[in-house]
Coordinates of C-alpha atoms in Angstrom, one line a residue:
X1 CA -70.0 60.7 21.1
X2 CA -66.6 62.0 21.2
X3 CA -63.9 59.9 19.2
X4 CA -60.1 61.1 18.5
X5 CA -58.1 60.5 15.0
X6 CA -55.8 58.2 15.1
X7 CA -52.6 58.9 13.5
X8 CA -52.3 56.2 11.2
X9 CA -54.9 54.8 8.9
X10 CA -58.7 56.1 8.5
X11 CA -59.7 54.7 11.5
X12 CA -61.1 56.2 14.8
X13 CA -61.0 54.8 17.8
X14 CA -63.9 54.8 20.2
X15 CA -63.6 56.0 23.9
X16 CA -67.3 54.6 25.1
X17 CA -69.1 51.5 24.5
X18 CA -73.0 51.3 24.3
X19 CA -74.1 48.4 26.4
X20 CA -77.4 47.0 25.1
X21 CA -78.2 44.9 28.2
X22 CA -80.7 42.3 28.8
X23 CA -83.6 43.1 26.5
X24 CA -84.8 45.9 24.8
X25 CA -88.3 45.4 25.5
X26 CA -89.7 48.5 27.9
X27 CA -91.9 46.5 30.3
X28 CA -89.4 44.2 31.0
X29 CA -87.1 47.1 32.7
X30 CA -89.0 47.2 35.7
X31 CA -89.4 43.8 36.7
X32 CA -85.3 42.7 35.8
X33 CA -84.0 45.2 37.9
X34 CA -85.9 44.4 41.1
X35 CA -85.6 40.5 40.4
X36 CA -81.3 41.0 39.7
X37 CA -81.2 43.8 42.9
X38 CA -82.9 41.3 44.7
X39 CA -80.5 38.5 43.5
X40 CA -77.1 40.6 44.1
X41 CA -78.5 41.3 47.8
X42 CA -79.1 37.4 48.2
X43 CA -75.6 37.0 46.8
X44 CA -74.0 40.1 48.7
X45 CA -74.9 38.9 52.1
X46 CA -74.8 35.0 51.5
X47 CA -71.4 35.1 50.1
X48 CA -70.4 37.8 52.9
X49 CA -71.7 35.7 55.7
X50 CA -69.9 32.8 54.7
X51 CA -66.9 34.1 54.5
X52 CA -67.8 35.8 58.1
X53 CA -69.0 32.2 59.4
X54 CA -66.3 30.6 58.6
X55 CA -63.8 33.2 59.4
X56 CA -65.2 32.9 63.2
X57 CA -66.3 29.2 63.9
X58 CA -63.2 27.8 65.2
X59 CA -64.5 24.2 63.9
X60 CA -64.6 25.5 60.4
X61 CA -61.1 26.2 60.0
X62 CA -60.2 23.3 57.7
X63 CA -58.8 23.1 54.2
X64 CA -62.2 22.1 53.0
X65 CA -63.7 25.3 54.4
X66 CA -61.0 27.5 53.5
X67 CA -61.4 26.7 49.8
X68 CA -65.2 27.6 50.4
X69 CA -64.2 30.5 51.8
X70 CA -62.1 31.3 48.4
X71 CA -64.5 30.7 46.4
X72 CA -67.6 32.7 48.2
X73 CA -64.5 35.3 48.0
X74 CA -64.4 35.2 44.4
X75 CA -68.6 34.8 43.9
X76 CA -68.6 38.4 45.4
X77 CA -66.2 40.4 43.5
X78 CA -67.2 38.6 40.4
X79 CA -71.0 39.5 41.0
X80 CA -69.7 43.0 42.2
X81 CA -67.8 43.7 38.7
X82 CA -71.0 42.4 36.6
X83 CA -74.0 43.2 38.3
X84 CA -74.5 46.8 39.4
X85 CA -73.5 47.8 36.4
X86 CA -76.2 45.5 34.5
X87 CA -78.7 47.3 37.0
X88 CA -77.8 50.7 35.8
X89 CA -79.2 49.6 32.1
X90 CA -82.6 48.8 33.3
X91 CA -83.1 52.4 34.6
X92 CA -81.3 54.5 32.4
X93 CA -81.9 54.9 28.2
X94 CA -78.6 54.9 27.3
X95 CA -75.8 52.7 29.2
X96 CA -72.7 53.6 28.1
X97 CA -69.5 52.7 29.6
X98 CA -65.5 54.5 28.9
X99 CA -63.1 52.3 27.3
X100 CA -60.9 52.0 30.2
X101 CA -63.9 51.3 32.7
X102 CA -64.7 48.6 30.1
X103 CA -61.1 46.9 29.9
X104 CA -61.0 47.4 33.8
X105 CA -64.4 45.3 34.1
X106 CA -63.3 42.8 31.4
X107 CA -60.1 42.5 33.2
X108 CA -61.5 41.8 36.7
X109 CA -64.3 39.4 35.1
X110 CA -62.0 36.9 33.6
X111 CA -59.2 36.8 36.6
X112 CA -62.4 36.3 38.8
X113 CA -64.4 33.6 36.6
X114 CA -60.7 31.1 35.8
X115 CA -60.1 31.2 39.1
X116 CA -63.5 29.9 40.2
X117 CA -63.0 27.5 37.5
X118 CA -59.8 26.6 38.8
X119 CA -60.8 26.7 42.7
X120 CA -63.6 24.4 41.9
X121 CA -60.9 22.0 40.7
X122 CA -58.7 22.6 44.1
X123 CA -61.8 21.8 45.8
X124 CA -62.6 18.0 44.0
X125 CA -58.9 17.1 44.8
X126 CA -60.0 18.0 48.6
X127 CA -62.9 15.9 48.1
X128 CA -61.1 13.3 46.8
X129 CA -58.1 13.3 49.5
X130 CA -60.6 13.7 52.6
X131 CA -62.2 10.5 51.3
X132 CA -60.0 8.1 49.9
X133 CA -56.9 9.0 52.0
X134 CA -58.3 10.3 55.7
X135 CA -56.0 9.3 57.6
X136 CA -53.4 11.4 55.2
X137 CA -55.9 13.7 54.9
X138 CA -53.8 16.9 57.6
X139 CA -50.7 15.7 56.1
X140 CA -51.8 15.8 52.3
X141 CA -53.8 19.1 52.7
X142 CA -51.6 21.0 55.2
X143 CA -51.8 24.6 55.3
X144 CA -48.6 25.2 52.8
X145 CA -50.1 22.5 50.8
X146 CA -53.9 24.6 51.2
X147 CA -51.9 28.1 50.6
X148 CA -49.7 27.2 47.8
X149 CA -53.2 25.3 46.1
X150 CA -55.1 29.0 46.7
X151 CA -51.8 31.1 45.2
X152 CA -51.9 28.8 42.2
X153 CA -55.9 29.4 41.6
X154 CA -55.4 33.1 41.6
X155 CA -52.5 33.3 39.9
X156 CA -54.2 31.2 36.9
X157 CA -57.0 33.9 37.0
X158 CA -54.5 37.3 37.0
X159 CA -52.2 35.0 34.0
X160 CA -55.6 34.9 32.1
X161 CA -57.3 38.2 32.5
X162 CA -53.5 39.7 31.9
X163 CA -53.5 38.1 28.2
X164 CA -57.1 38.5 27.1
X165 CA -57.4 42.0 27.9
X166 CA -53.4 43.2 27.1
X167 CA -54.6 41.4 23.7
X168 CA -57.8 43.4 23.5
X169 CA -55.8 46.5 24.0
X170 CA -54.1 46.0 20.5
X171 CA -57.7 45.5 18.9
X172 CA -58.5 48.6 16.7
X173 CA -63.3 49.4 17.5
X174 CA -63.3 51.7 14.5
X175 CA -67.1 53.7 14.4
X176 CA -68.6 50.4 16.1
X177 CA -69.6 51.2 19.8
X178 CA -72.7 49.2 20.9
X179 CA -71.9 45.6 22.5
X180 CA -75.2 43.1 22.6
X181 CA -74.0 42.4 26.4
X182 CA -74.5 43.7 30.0
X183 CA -71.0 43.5 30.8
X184 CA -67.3 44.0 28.4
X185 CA -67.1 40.3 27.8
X186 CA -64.5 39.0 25.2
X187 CA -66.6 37.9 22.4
X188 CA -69.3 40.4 22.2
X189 CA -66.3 42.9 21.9
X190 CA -64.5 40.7 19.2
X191 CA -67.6 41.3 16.9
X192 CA -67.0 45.0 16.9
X193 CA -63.5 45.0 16.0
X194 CA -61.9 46.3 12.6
X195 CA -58.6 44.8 12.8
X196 CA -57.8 41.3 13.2
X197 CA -59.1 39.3 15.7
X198 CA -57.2 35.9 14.9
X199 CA -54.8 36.3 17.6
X200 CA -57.9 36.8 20.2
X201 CA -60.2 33.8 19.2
X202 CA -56.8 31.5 19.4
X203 CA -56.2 32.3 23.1
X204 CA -60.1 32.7 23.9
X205 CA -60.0 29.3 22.7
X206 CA -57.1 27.9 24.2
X207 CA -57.6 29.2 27.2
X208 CA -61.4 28.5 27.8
X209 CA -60.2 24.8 26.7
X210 CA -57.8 24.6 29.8
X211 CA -59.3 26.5 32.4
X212 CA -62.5 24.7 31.6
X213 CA -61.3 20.8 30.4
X214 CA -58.5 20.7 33.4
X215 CA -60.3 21.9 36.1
X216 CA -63.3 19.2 34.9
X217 CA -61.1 16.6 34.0
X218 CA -59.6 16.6 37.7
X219 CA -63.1 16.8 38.9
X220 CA -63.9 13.8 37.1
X221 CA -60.9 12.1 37.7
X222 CA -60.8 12.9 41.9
X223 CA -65.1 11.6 41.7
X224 CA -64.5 8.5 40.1
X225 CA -61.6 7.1 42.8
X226 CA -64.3 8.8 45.4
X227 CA -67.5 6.7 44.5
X228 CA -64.8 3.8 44.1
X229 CA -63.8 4.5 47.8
X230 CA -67.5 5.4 48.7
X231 CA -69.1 2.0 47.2
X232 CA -66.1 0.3 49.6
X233 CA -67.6 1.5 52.9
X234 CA -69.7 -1.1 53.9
X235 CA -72.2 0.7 56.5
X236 CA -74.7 2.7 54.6
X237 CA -74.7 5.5 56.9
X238 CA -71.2 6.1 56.2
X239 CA -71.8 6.0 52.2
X240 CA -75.0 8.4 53.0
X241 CA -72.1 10.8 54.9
X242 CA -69.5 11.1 52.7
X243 CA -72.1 11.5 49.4
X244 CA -73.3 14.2 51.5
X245 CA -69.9 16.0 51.4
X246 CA -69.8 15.8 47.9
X247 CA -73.4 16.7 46.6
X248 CA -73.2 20.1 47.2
X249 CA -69.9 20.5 45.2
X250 CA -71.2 18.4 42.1
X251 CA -74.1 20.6 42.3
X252 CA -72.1 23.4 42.4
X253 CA -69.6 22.2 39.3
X254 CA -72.2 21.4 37.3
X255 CA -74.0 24.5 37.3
X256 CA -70.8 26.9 36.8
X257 CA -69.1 24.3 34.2
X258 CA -72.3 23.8 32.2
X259 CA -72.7 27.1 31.9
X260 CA -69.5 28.5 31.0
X261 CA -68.5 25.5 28.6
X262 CA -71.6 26.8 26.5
X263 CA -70.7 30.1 26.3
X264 CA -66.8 29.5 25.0
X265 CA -66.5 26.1 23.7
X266 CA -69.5 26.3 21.0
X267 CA -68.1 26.9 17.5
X268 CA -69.0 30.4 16.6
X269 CA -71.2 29.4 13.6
X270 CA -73.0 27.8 16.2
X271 CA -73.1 29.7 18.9
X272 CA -75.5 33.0 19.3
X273 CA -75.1 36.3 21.6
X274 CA -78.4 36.1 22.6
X275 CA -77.9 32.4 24.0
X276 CA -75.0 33.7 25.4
X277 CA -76.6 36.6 27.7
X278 CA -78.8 33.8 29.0
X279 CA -75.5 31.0 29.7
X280 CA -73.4 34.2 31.0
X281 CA -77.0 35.1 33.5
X282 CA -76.2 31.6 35.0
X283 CA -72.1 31.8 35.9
X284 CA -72.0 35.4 36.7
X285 CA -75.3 36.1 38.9
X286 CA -77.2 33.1 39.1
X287 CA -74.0 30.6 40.4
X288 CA -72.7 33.2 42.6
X289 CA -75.9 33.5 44.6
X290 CA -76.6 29.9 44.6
X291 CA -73.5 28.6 45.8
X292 CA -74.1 30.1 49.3
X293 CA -77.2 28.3 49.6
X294 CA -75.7 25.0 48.1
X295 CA -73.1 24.9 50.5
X296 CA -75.3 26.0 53.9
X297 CA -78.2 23.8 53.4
X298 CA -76.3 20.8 52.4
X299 CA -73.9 20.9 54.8
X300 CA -74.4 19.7 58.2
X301 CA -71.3 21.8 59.4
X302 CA -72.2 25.3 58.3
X303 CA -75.8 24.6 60.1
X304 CA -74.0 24.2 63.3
X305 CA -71.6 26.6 63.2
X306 CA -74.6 29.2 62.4
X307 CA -77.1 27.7 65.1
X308 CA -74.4 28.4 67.5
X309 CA -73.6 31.7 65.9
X310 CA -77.4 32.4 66.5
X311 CA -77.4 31.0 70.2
X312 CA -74.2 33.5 70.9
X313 CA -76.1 36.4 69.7
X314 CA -79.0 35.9 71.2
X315 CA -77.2 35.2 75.0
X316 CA -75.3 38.6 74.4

C-alpha cells in the first residue's frame, strides 16, 4: 500500500482504508450479499415510489406527506452512500477504500442520518398540530411554515457532517489502515488514530446528544398532548383514526432512535464495534427499507392514491 512522508514528525499518513465488513467468516459471503442486494432493491424502489406517489396524487400534497416525502428522500441517499459499497466486500478479498472516497462517504452519511433524526422530529410536531389543533392545522403548517421546517432539517444535517468530518480531516491514521466497519463511520475511524482524538469524541458526543435527545424529546413532548387530545374524542372510531395516523410514525421513531441512541450514546467502555455493526445494520439498511412499507401499509391514504395509480395504468 502506498503511503507518503509527512513533513513533520515520524508519521505517515495513510491514503486507503481496509474495510473489514460484516464478518469474516467465508460462507457467510454468499448469503449477505444476496439477502442486503435484495434489501437495497426493496429500499431502492419503495423509497423511489413513494416519493413518485406522492409527487403525482394530487390528494397527497399535504405537509404531512411532504415530510414523508423528505424523509423517503433521505432513506435513499443514505442507503445509496452505505450499501453498495458494503456489497462490494462480500465479493471481493480485499475492500479497500481512498481516503477522500472515505471522508466523502462519512461526510454524506452523517448530513443524511441528523437529518432523518431531525425530520422525524418535524414530523411528531405535524402529528401533534393535525390533531390537537385541526382547525389551525393549514394555517400552522403552511407551505412557508412546511419549507422553512424542511430547510432547517437539512441544514442541521450539512452543520453536522461539516464539523465531524472537517474535524476528522485534522486526525493524523499513522500505519493503522483497516476499520472493523462496512462503511467510514466516526468511531471505528477514531480507534485508528495517532493523534488526539479529544476534540472528536466531544463533538461526537455532543452532537449525537442533540440530534438524538431533541428530536425525541419533541417526539415525546408533541405524543403526550396527542393521546391527551386523542383520549378526549369521545367516539371510538375517531380515537381508532387518528391512532392510526400516528402508529406508523412511532413505529418508525422507535426503530431509527433505538438504534442510533445505542450506537453513540453508550459510554465507550461499554460499548463494542461488533454490537455496533449490528445497531448501525438497523438505521442504515434495515430503517430505510422499512419505512416505505410502514408508511404504505399503515396508511389508508397512500393505499388509495396507489389503487388509483394502479386503475390509471391499467385504463391506459
Amino acid at each position: 500500500m502506498t503511503r507518503e512522508k509527512m513533513t513533520q514528525g515520524n508519521h505517515s499518513t495513510v491514503n486507503e482504508f481496509i474495510l473489514i465488513g460484516l464478518t469474516k467468516k467465508p460462507e457467510l459471503q454468499l448469503p449477505l450479499f444476496l439477502f442486503f442486494i435484495g434489501v437495497y432493491m426493496f429500499t431502492v424502489v419503495g423509497n423511489l415510489g413513494m416519493i413518485l406517489l406522492i409527487g403525482l396524487s394530487s390528494h397527497l400534497h399535504t405537509p404531512m406527506y411532504y415530510f414523508l416525502s423528505s424523509l423517503s428522500f433521505i432513506d435513499l441517499c443514505q442507503s445509496t452512500v452505505i450499501t453498495p459499497k458494503m456489497l462490494v466486500n462480500f465479493v471481493v478479498q480485499k475492500n479497500t477504500i481512498s481516503y477522500p472516497e472515505c471522508m466523502t462517504q462519512l461526510y454524506f452519511f452523517a448530513a443524511f442520518a441528523i437529518a432523518e433524526c431531525h425530520m422525524l422530529g418535524a414530523m411528531a410536531y405535524d402529528r401533534y398540530v393535525a390533531i390537537c389543533s385541526p382547525l389551525l392545522y393549514n394555517v400552522t403548517m403552511s407551505y412557508q411554515v412546511c419549507s422553512w421546517l424542511l430547510v432547517g432539517v437539512y441544514s442541521m444535517g450539512l452543520i453536522g457532517a461539516t464539523a465531524h468530518t472537517v474535524c476528522m480531516l485534522r486526525v493524523l491514521f499513522c500505519n493503522a489502515d483497516i476499520i472493523n466497519h462496512y462503511f467510514c463511520d466516526v468511531l471505528p475511524l477514531l480507534e485508528l488514530s495517532c493523534s488526539s482524538t479529544f476534540v472528536n469524541e466531544v463533538l461526537v458526543l455532543c452532537f449525537s446528544a442533540f440530534n438524538i435527545l431533541i428530536p425525541t424529546l419533541t417526539t415525546l413532548s408533541s405524543y403526550i398532548f396527542i393521546i391527551a387530545s386523542i383520549l378526549r374524542i369521545r367516539s371510538s372510531e375517531g380515537r381508532a383514526k387518528a391512532f392510526s395516523t400516528c402508529s406508523s410514525h412511532i413505529s418508525a421513531v422507535a426503530l431509527f432512535f433505538g438504534s442510533t441512541a445505542f450506537m453513540y450514546l453508550q459510554p465507550s467502555s461499554v460499548s463494542s464495534m461488533d454490537q455496533g455493526k449490528v445497531s448501525s445494520v438497523f438505521y442504515t439498511i434495515i430503517v430505510p427499507m422499512l419505512n416505505p412499507v410502514i408508511y404504505s401499509l399503515r396508511n389508508k391514504d397512500v393505499k388509495l392514491a396507489l389503487n388509483k395509480f394502479l386503475e390509471k395504468r391499467n385504463v391506459l
